[in-house]
């Protein structure tokens, strides 16, 4: 009975992640910021460590630190456009270093480190589900309202400014939303797998279509299917849920690349 309840909550959390993560992934790929998810997950771990050492709630401290980190990354990106990759690498290293140093002096540091490195979606509580549902709905509404503005800003920032779009405010709000979502994902998926679950479905979709609207649809479908298969295989075989979901996504992108290669060979032969 309890096992069934755990799995039901895991499926709800998994489906929420599967719907929102690809939307973020598509925009990150379009902005050429695929590494930002990895960076923010490292910063989130630093937030957890600060929470443990200071005696505050690690989850909420992680949210605050990640959002601040996301805003700092965006500030550095706008300030030093030629060195944006360097700033991401610096913050990634800083986040992990701070986390390791602080957790080494915390009595429960090692246990908490494992929890946040690998996550556990099957142990998610009903309270976490409720909070995550509210956050997911808010993020979904945000993207519905800003989708056109984000698209315009990504492809031509000057045109966006002429159209009256506050590009800086939009960029900072986008970074804050990413930080919030990643900090909520980490206890369920784990720091090591956040980037894969956000980026891979979007990467698959961009290989299958170039139309903006269809990219989101295909990415969401791929994410939902891989999440379902990952949770089922995790339950049947006993593998970690986050790793199982990521592995199915890796299989998906390999099959996609194989399909594209075979299709290109087929078209070439017909033309010859």
PDB file of C-alpha atoms in Angstrom:
ATOM      1  CA  UNK A   1       0.000   0.000   0.000  1.00  0.00           C
ATOM      2  CA  UNK A   2       2.751   2.435   1.016  1.00  0.00           C
ATOM      3  CA  UNK A   3       4.824   1.404  -2.000  1.00  0.00           C
ATOM      4  CA  UNK A   4       1.897   2.180  -4.308  1.00  0.00           C
ATOM      5  CA  UNK A   5       1.489   5.631  -2.723  1.00  0.00           C
ATOM      6  CA  UNK A   6       5.209   6.340  -3.212  1.00  0.00           C
ATOM      7  CA  UNK A   7       5.007   5.354  -6.880  1.00  0.00           C
ATOM      8  CA  UNK A   8       1.902   7.475  -7.455  1.00  0.00           C
ATOM      9  CA  UNK A   9       3.652  10.544  -6.028  1.00  0.00           C
ATOM     10  CA  UNK A  10       6.752   9.717  -8.081  1.00  0.00           C
ATOM     11  CA  UNK A  11       4.676   9.599 -11.278  1.00  0.00           C
ATOM     12  CA  UNK A  12       2.998  12.928 -10.473  1.00  0.00           C
ATOM     13  CA  UNK A  13       6.371  14.577  -9.797  1.00  0.00           C
ATOM     14  CA  UNK A  14       7.879  12.928 -12.880  1.00  0.00           C
ATOM     15  CA  UNK A  15       5.106  14.155 -15.154  1.00  0.00           C
ATOM     16  CA  UNK A  16       5.390  17.715 -13.812  1.00  0.00           C
ATOM     17  CA  UNK A  17       9.120  17.655 -14.526  1.00  0.00           C
ATOM     18  CA  UNK A  18       8.496  16.078 -17.944  1.00  0.00           C
ATOM     19  CA  UNK A  19       6.180  18.921 -18.975  1.00  0.00           C
ATOM     20  CA  UNK A  20       8.196  21.918 -17.712  1.00  0.00           C
ATOM     21  CA  UNK A  21      11.825  20.774 -18.193  1.00  0.00           C
ATOM     22  CA  UNK A  22      11.699  20.544 -22.037  1.00  0.00           C
ATOM     23  CA  UNK A  23      10.280  24.076 -22.299  1.00  0.00           C
ATOM     24  CA  UNK A  24      13.247  25.411 -20.334  1.00  0.00           C
ATOM     25  CA  UNK A  25      15.593  23.168 -22.330  1.00  0.00           C
ATOM     26  CA  UNK A  26      14.420  24.516 -25.686  1.00  0.00           C
ATOM     27  CA  UNK A  27      15.043  28.116 -24.661  1.00  0.00           C
ATOM     28  CA  UNK A  28      18.424  27.253 -23.141  1.00  0.00           C
ATOM     29  CA  UNK A  29      19.541  25.581 -26.372  1.00  0.00           C
ATOM     30  CA  UNK A  30      18.296  28.536 -28.410  1.00  0.00           C
ATOM     31  CA  UNK A  31      20.205  30.926 -26.115  1.00  0.00           C
ATOM     32  CA  UNK A  32      23.303  28.653 -26.335  1.00  0.00           C
ATOM     33  CA  UNK A  33      23.251  28.227 -22.547  1.00  0.00           C
ATOM     34  CA  UNK A  34      22.978  24.448 -22.221  1.00  0.00           C
ATOM     35  CA  UNK A  35      25.634  24.397 -19.475  1.00  0.00           C
ATOM     36  CA  UNK A  36      23.690  26.740 -17.219  1.00  0.00           C
ATOM     37  CA  UNK A  37      21.614  23.874 -15.794  1.00  0.00           C
ATOM     38  CA  UNK A  38      24.784  22.122 -14.620  1.00  0.00           C
ATOM     39  CA  UNK A  39      26.124  25.343 -13.141  1.00  0.00           C
ATOM     40  CA  UNK A  40      22.928  26.087 -11.219  1.00  0.00           C
ATOM     41  CA  UNK A  41      22.768  22.545  -9.857  1.00  0.00           C
ATOM     42  CA  UNK A  42      26.298  23.012  -8.427  1.00  0.00           C
ATOM     43  CA  UNK A  43      25.241  26.343  -6.934  1.00  0.00           C
ATOM     44  CA  UNK A  44      22.150  24.650  -5.462  1.00  0.00           C
ATOM     45  CA  UNK A  45      24.390  22.209  -3.619  1.00  0.00           C
ATOM     46  CA  UNK A  46      26.227  25.185  -2.115  1.00  0.00           C
ATOM     47  CA  UNK A  47      22.844  26.535  -0.971  1.00  0.00           C
ATOM     48  CA  UNK A  48      22.050  23.229   0.729  1.00  0.00           C
ATOM     49  CA  UNK A  49      25.430  23.281   2.502  1.00  0.00           C
ATOM     50  CA  UNK A  50      24.880  26.871   3.691  1.00  0.00           C
ATOM     51  CA  UNK A  51      21.461  25.842   5.007  1.00  0.00           C
ATOM     52  CA  UNK A  52      22.929  22.902   6.944  1.00  0.00           C
ATOM     53  CA  UNK A  53      25.735  24.935   8.500  1.00  0.00           C
ATOM     54  CA  UNK A  54      23.513  27.911   9.378  1.00  0.00           C
ATOM     55  CA  UNK A  55      20.762  25.696  10.792  1.00  0.00           C
ATOM     56  CA  UNK A  56      18.115  26.928   8.331  1.00  0.00           C
ATOM     57  CA  UNK A  57      16.008  24.852   5.944  1.00  0.00           C
ATOM     58  CA  UNK A  58      18.404  23.485   3.265  1.00  0.00           C
ATOM     59  CA  UNK A  59      15.671  23.290   0.607  1.00  0.00           C
ATOM     60  CA  UNK A  60      14.652  26.931   0.872  1.00  0.00           C
ATOM     61  CA  UNK A  61      18.216  28.148   1.272  1.00  0.00           C
ATOM     62  CA  UNK A  62      18.991  26.245  -1.928  1.00  0.00           C
ATOM     63  CA  UNK A  63      16.140  28.052  -3.725  1.00  0.00           C
ATOM     64  CA  UNK A  64      17.410  31.466  -2.605  1.00  0.00           C
ATOM     65  CA  UNK A  65      21.056  30.769  -3.491  1.00  0.00           C
ATOM     66  CA  UNK A  66      20.186  29.276  -6.897  1.00  0.00           C
ATOM     67  CA  UNK A  67      18.007  32.220  -7.880  1.00  0.00           C
ATOM     68  CA  UNK A  68      20.772  34.626  -6.825  1.00  0.00           C
ATOM     69  CA  UNK A  69      23.279  32.521  -8.763  1.00  0.00           C
ATOM     70  CA  UNK A  70      21.082  32.553 -11.860  1.00  0.00           C
ATOM     71  CA  UNK A  71      20.770  36.341 -11.668  1.00  0.00           C
ATOM     72  CA  UNK A  72      24.542  36.659 -11.249  1.00  0.00           C
ATOM     73  CA  UNK A  73      25.152  34.478 -14.312  1.00  0.00           C
ATOM     74  CA  UNK A  74      22.779  36.640 -16.331  1.00  0.00           C
ATOM     75  CA  UNK A  75      24.473  39.814 -15.079  1.00  0.00           C
ATOM     76  CA  UNK A  76      27.891  38.480 -16.105  1.00  0.00           C
ATOM     77  CA  UNK A  77      26.499  37.353 -19.460  1.00  0.00           C
ATOM     78  CA  UNK A  78      25.219  40.838 -20.216  1.00  0.00           C
ATOM     79  CA  UNK A  79      28.311  42.543 -18.815  1.00  0.00           C
ATOM     80  CA  UNK A  80      30.954  40.348 -20.412  1.00  0.00           C
ATOM     81  CA  UNK A  81      29.366  38.829 -23.508  1.00  0.00           C
ATOM     82  CA  UNK A  82      32.657  37.549 -24.865  1.00  0.00           C
ATOM     83  CA  UNK A  83      33.431  35.683 -21.635  1.00  0.00           C
ATOM     84  CA  UNK A  84      30.061  34.207 -20.666  1.00  0.00           C
ATOM     85  CA  UNK A  85      31.370  30.610 -20.787  1.00  0.00           C
ATOM     86  CA  UNK A  86      34.209  31.519 -18.437  1.00  0.00           C
ATOM     87  CA  UNK A  87      31.814  33.030 -15.900  1.00  0.00           C
ATOM     88  CA  UNK A  88      29.703  29.862 -15.975  1.00  0.00           C
ATOM     89  CA  UNK A  89      32.787  27.705 -15.355  1.00  0.00           C
ATOM     90  CA  UNK A  90      33.897  29.921 -12.463  1.00  0.00           C
ATOM     91  CA  UNK A  91      30.499  29.816 -10.759  1.00  0.00           C
ATOM     92  CA  UNK A  92      30.240  26.050 -11.275  1.00  0.00           C
ATOM     93  CA  UNK A  93      33.599  25.510  -9.589  1.00  0.00           C
ATOM     94  CA  UNK A  94      32.774  27.978  -6.823  1.00  0.00           C
ATOM     95  CA  UNK A  95      29.420  26.335  -6.099  1.00  0.00           C
ATOM     96  CA  UNK A  96      30.844  22.831  -5.803  1.00  0.00           C
ATOM     97  CA  UNK A  97      33.871  23.968  -3.792  1.00  0.00           C
ATOM     98  CA  UNK A  98      31.724  25.825  -1.275  1.00  0.00           C
ATOM     99  CA  UNK A  99      29.383  22.834  -0.987  1.00  0.00           C
ATOM    100  CA  UNK A 100      32.187  20.328  -0.368  1.00  0.00           C
ATOM    101  CA  UNK A 101      33.954  22.514   2.185  1.00  0.00           C
ATOM    102  CA  UNK A 102      30.816  23.349   4.181  1.00  0.00           C
ATOM    103  CA  UNK A 103      29.395  19.816   4.088  1.00  0.00           C
ATOM    104  CA  UNK A 104      32.679  18.429   5.406  1.00  0.00           C
ATOM    105  CA  UNK A 105      32.154  20.358   8.656  1.00  0.00           C
ATOM    106  CA  UNK A 106      28.449  19.490   8.949  1.00  0.00           C
ATOM    107  CA  UNK A 107      27.531  16.339  10.959  1.00  0.00           C
ATOM    108  CA  UNK A 108      24.935  15.255   8.388  1.00  0.00           C
ATOM    109  CA  UNK A 109      26.898  16.594   5.417  1.00  0.00           C
ATOM    110  CA  UNK A 110      27.867  13.274   3.809  1.00  0.00           C
ATOM    111  CA  UNK A 111      24.345  11.844   3.952  1.00  0.00           C
ATOM    112  CA  UNK A 112      22.806  15.058   2.617  1.00  0.00           C
ATOM    113  CA  UNK A 113      25.414  15.229  -0.152  1.00  0.00           C
ATOM    114  CA  UNK A 114      24.400  11.789  -1.419  1.00  0.00           C
ATOM    115  CA  UNK A 115      20.717  12.741  -1.294  1.00  0.00           C
ATOM    116  CA  UNK A 116      21.228  15.865  -3.380  1.00  0.00           C
ATOM    117  CA  UNK A 117      23.782  14.342  -5.753  1.00  0.00           C
ATOM    118  CA  UNK A 118      21.538  11.466  -6.792  1.00  0.00           C
ATOM    119  CA  UNK A 119      18.049  12.504  -5.634  1.00  0.00           C
ATOM    120  CA  UNK A 120      15.122  10.173  -5.010  1.00  0.00           C
ATOM    121  CA  UNK A 121      11.849  10.853  -6.751  1.00  0.00           C
ATOM    122  CA  UNK A 122      10.189   7.818  -5.123  1.00  0.00           C
ATOM    123  CA  UNK A 123      10.589   9.338  -1.644  1.00  0.00           C
ATOM    124  CA  UNK A 124       8.969  12.654  -2.529  1.00  0.00           C
ATOM    125  CA  UNK A 125       6.393  13.742   0.061  1.00  0.00           C
ATOM    126  CA  UNK A 126       2.877  15.027  -0.568  1.00  0.00           C
ATOM    127  CA  UNK A 127       3.939  18.461   0.688  1.00  0.00           C
ATOM    128  CA  UNK A 128       6.767  18.553  -1.874  1.00  0.00           C
ATOM    129  CA  UNK A 129       4.299  17.547  -4.584  1.00  0.00           C
ATOM    130  CA  UNK A 130       1.908  20.350  -3.604  1.00  0.00           C
ATOM    131  CA  UNK A 131       4.665  22.982  -3.600  1.00  0.00           C
ATOM    132  CA  UNK A 132       6.116  21.667  -6.862  1.00  0.00           C
ATOM    133  CA  UNK A 133       2.666  21.687  -8.498  1.00  0.00           C
ATOM    134  CA  UNK A 134       2.142  25.357  -7.594  1.00  0.00           C
ATOM    135  CA  UNK A 135       5.643  26.262  -8.830  1.00  0.00           C
ATOM    136  CA  UNK A 136       5.142  24.299 -12.075  1.00  0.00           C
ATOM    137  CA  UNK A 137       1.818  26.007 -12.804  1.00  0.00           C
ATOM    138  CA  UNK A 138       3.411  29.405 -12.166  1.00  0.00           C
ATOM    139  CA  UNK A 139       6.352  28.609 -14.475  1.00  0.00           C
ATOM    140  CA  UNK A 140       4.018  27.307 -17.188  1.00  0.00           C
ATOM    141  CA  UNK A 141       1.966  30.524 -17.044  1.00  0.00           C
ATOM    142  CA  UNK A 142       5.200  32.549 -17.183  1.00  0.00           C
ATOM    143  CA  UNK A 143       6.278  30.836 -20.414  1.00  0.00           C
ATOM    144  CA  UNK A 144       2.846  31.204 -21.995  1.00  0.00           C
ATOM    145  CA  UNK A 145       2.956  34.940 -21.284  1.00  0.00           C
ATOM    146  CA  UNK A 146       6.575  35.502 -22.362  1.00  0.00           C
ATOM    147  CA  UNK A 147       7.035  32.952 -25.158  1.00  0.00           C
ATOM    148  CA  UNK A 148       6.804  35.447 -28.010  1.00  0.00           C
ATOM    149  CA  UNK A 149       8.962  38.019 -26.241  1.00  0.00           C
ATOM    150  CA  UNK A 150      11.624  35.414 -25.402  1.00  0.00           C
ATOM    151  CA  UNK A 151      11.637  34.186 -29.000  1.00  0.00           C
ATOM    152  CA  UNK A 152      12.088  37.728 -30.336  1.00  0.00           C
ATOM    153  CA  UNK A 153      14.799  38.558 -27.798  1.00  0.00           C
ATOM    154  CA  UNK A 154      16.779  35.398 -28.547  1.00  0.00           C
ATOM    155  CA  UNK A 155      16.855  35.907 -32.308  1.00  0.00           C
ATOM    156  CA  UNK A 156      17.208  39.669 -32.470  1.00  0.00           C
ATOM    157  CA  UNK A 157      17.641  41.676 -29.292  1.00  0.00           C
ATOM    158  CA  UNK A 158      17.630  45.007 -31.130  1.00  0.00           C
ATOM    159  CA  UNK A 159      14.267  44.254 -32.747  1.00  0.00           C
ATOM    160  CA  UNK A 160      12.937  43.236 -29.329  1.00  0.00           C
ATOM    161  CA  UNK A 161      13.984  46.587 -27.846  1.00  0.00           C
ATOM    162  CA  UNK A 162      12.369  48.491 -30.727  1.00  0.00           C
ATOM    163  CA  UNK A 163       9.182  46.465 -30.130  1.00  0.00           C
ATOM    164  CA  UNK A 164       9.125  47.762 -26.551  1.00  0.00           C
ATOM    165  CA  UNK A 165      10.322  44.577 -24.841  1.00  0.00           C
ATOM    166  CA  UNK A 166      12.394  45.096 -21.697  1.00  0.00           C
ATOM    167  CA  UNK A 167      15.103  42.637 -22.689  1.00  0.00           C
ATOM    168  CA  UNK A 168      17.134  42.925 -19.468  1.00  0.00           C
ATOM    169  CA  UNK A 169      14.110  42.389 -17.234  1.00  0.00           C
ATOM    170  CA  UNK A 170      13.021  39.466 -19.402  1.00  0.00           C
ATOM    171  CA  UNK A 171      16.480  37.866 -19.277  1.00  0.00           C
ATOM    172  CA  UNK A 172      16.742  38.236 -15.502  1.00  0.00           C
ATOM    173  CA  UNK A 173      13.242  36.859 -14.937  1.00  0.00           C
ATOM    174  CA  UNK A 174      14.018  33.907 -17.236  1.00  0.00           C
ATOM    175  CA  UNK A 175      17.177  33.130 -15.263  1.00  0.00           C
ATOM    176  CA  UNK A 176      15.292  33.370 -11.964  1.00  0.00           C
ATOM    177  CA  UNK A 177      12.624  30.960 -13.238  1.00  0.00           C
ATOM    178  CA  UNK A 178      15.293  28.466 -14.336  1.00  0.00           C
ATOM    179  CA  UNK A 179      16.972  28.706 -10.944  1.00  0.00           C
ATOM    180  CA  UNK A 180      13.687  28.147  -9.110  1.00  0.00           C
ATOM    181  CA  UNK A 181      12.772  25.091 -11.199  1.00  0.00           C
ATOM    182  CA  UNK A 182      16.217  23.493 -10.914  1.00  0.00           C
ATOM    183  CA  UNK A 183      16.318  23.968  -7.145  1.00  0.00           C
ATOM    184  CA  UNK A 184      12.933  22.220  -6.889  1.00  0.00           C
ATOM    185  CA  UNK A 185      14.077  19.384  -9.187  1.00  0.00           C
ATOM    186  CA  UNK A 186      17.325  18.505  -7.428  1.00  0.00           C
ATOM    187  CA  UNK A 187      15.898  16.646  -4.370  1.00  0.00           C
ATOM    188  CA  UNK A 188      13.867  14.483  -6.776  1.00  0.00           C
ATOM    189  CA  UNK A 189      16.303  13.924  -9.672  1.00  0.00           C
ATOM    190  CA  UNK A 190      19.702  14.705  -8.227  1.00  0.00           C
ATOM    191  CA  UNK A 191      22.284  17.331  -9.095  1.00  0.00           C
ATOM    192  CA  UNK A 192      24.176  15.070 -11.496  1.00  0.00           C
ATOM    193  CA  UNK A 193      21.181  14.427 -13.771  1.00  0.00           C
ATOM    194  CA  UNK A 194      19.334  17.753 -13.840  1.00  0.00           C
ATOM    195  CA  UNK A 195      21.066  18.982 -16.982  1.00  0.00           C
ATOM    196  CA  UNK A 196      20.367  15.765 -18.916  1.00  0.00           C
ATOM    197  CA  UNK A 197      16.649  15.784 -18.123  1.00  0.00           C
ATOM    198  CA  UNK A 198      16.308  19.451 -19.122  1.00  0.00           C
ATOM    199  CA  UNK A 199      18.470  19.443 -22.254  1.00  0.00           C
ATOM    200  CA  UNK A 200      18.124  15.986 -23.905  1.00  0.00           C
ATOM    201  CA  UNK A 201      14.394  16.103 -24.841  1.00  0.00           C
ATOM    202  CA  UNK A 202      14.911  19.562 -26.330  1.00  0.00           C
ATOM    203  CA  UNK A 203      17.980  18.323 -28.214  1.00  0.00           C
ATOM    204  CA  UNK A 204      15.967  15.431 -29.664  1.00  0.00           C
ATOM    205  CA  UNK A 205      13.167  17.776 -30.725  1.00  0.00           C
ATOM    206  CA  UNK A 206      15.538  20.196 -32.467  1.00  0.00           C
ATOM    207  CA  UNK A 207      16.877  17.270 -34.524  1.00  0.00           C
ATOM    208  CA  UNK A 208      13.390  16.282 -35.660  1.00  0.00           C
ATOM    209  CA  UNK A 209      11.913  19.670 -36.560  1.00  0.00           C
ATOM    210  CA  UNK A 210      12.981  23.271 -37.067  1.00  0.00           C
ATOM    211  CA  UNK A 211       9.531  24.768 -36.462  1.00  0.00           C
ATOM    212  CA  UNK A 212       9.425  26.644 -33.174  1.00  0.00           C
ATOM    213  CA  UNK A 213       5.978  25.471 -32.068  1.00  0.00           C
ATOM    214  CA  UNK A 214       6.581  21.816 -32.904  1.00  0.00           C
ATOM    215  CA  UNK A 215       9.902  21.773 -31.047  1.00  0.00           C
ATOM    216  CA  UNK A 216       8.054  22.294 -27.757  1.00  0.00           C
ATOM    217  CA  UNK A 217       5.419  19.676 -28.558  1.00  0.00           C
ATOM    218  CA  UNK A 218       7.934  17.004 -29.601  1.00  0.00           C
ATOM    219  CA  UNK A 219      10.235  17.770 -26.647  1.00  0.00           C
ATOM    220  CA  UNK A 220       7.358  17.425 -24.191  1.00  0.00           C
ATOM    221  CA  UNK A 221       6.169  14.156 -25.747  1.00  0.00           C
ATOM    222  CA  UNK A 222       9.702  12.713 -25.674  1.00  0.00           C
ATOM    223  CA  UNK A 223      10.165  13.835 -22.066  1.00  0.00           C
ATOM    224  CA  UNK A 224       6.855  12.310 -20.932  1.00  0.00           C
ATOM    225  CA  UNK A 225       7.554   8.979 -22.679  1.00  0.00           C
ATOM    226  CA  UNK A 226      11.114   8.725 -21.313  1.00  0.00           C
ATOM    227  CA  UNK A 227       9.978   9.666 -17.809  1.00  0.00           C
ATOM    228  CA  UNK A 228       7.244   7.016 -17.890  1.00  0.00           C
ATOM    229  CA  UNK A 229       9.628   4.348 -19.210  1.00  0.00           C
ATOM    230  CA  UNK A 230      12.285   5.372 -16.697  1.00  0.00           C
ATOM    231  CA  UNK A 231       9.964   5.144 -13.704  1.00  0.00           C
ATOM    232  CA  UNK A 232       8.491   1.815 -14.841  1.00  0.00           C
ATOM    233  CA  UNK A 233      11.908   0.265 -15.498  1.00  0.00           C
ATOM    234  CA  UNK A 234      13.166   1.645 -12.177  1.00  0.00           C
ATOM    235  CA  UNK A 235      10.254   0.003 -10.351  1.00  0.00           C
ATOM    236  CA  UNK A 236      10.641  -3.328 -12.196  1.00  0.00           C
ATOM    237  CA  UNK A 237      14.440  -3.617 -12.172  1.00  0.00           C
ATOM    238  CA  UNK A 238      15.328  -1.627  -9.066  1.00  0.00           C
ATOM    239  CA  UNK A 239      17.546   0.970 -10.756  1.00  0.00           C
ATOM    240  CA  UNK A 240      17.698   4.629  -9.572  1.00  0.00           C
ATOM    241  CA  UNK A 241      14.694   6.541 -11.037  1.00  0.00           C
ATOM    242  CA  UNK A 242      16.620   9.649 -12.138  1.00  0.00           C
ATOM    243  CA  UNK A 243      19.335   7.603 -13.818  1.00  0.00           C
ATOM    244  CA  UNK A 244      16.723   5.385 -15.521  1.00  0.00           C
ATOM    245  CA  UNK A 245      14.904   8.415 -16.949  1.00  0.00           C
ATOM    246  CA  UNK A 246      18.172   9.948 -18.176  1.00  0.00           C
ATOM    247  CA  UNK A 247      19.249   6.658 -19.746  1.00  0.00           C
ATOM    248  CA  UNK A 248      16.025   6.407 -21.750  1.00  0.00           C
ATOM    249  CA  UNK A 249      16.616   9.965 -22.966  1.00  0.00           C
ATOM    250  CA  UNK A 250      20.152   9.038 -24.054  1.00  0.00           C
ATOM    251  CA  UNK A 251      18.685   6.069 -25.949  1.00  0.00           C
ATOM    252  CA  UNK A 252      16.168   8.466 -27.499  1.00  0.00           C
ATOM    253  CA  UNK A 253      18.797  10.869 -28.804  1.00  0.00           C
ATOM    254  CA  UNK A 254      20.924   7.995 -30.164  1.00  0.00           C
ATOM    255  CA  UNK A 255      17.893   6.610 -32.034  1.00  0.00           C
ATOM    256  CA  UNK A 256      17.103  10.105 -33.314  1.00  0.00           C
ATOM    257  CA  UNK A 257      20.621  10.590 -34.679  1.00  0.00           C
ATOM    258  CA  UNK A 258      20.511   7.129 -36.266  1.00  0.00           C
ATOM    259  CA  UNK A 259      17.148   7.926 -37.877  1.00  0.00           C
ATOM    260  CA  UNK A 260      18.456  11.227 -39.272  1.00  0.00           C
ATOM    261  CA  UNK A 261      21.530   9.558 -40.724  1.00  0.00           C
ATOM    262  CA  UNK A 262      19.489   6.806 -42.370  1.00  0.00           C
ATOM    263  CA  UNK A 263      17.009   9.362 -43.709  1.00  0.00           C
ATOM    264  CA  UNK A 264      19.836  11.452 -45.211  1.00  0.00           C
ATOM    265  CA  UNK A 265      21.311   8.341 -46.895  1.00  0.00           C
ATOM    266  CA  UNK A 266      17.865   7.399 -48.220  1.00  0.00           C
ATOM    267  CA  UNK A 267      17.253  10.867 -49.669  1.00  0.00           C
ATOM    268  CA  UNK A 268      20.734  10.911 -51.226  1.00  0.00           C
ATOM    269  CA  UNK A 269      20.168   7.583 -52.947  1.00  0.00           C
ATOM    270  CA  UNK A 270      16.811   8.698 -54.349  1.00  0.00           C
ATOM    271  CA  UNK A 271      18.375  11.865 -55.777  1.00  0.00           C
ATOM    272  CA  UNK A 272      21.138   9.869 -57.382  1.00  0.00           C
TER     273      UNK A 272
END
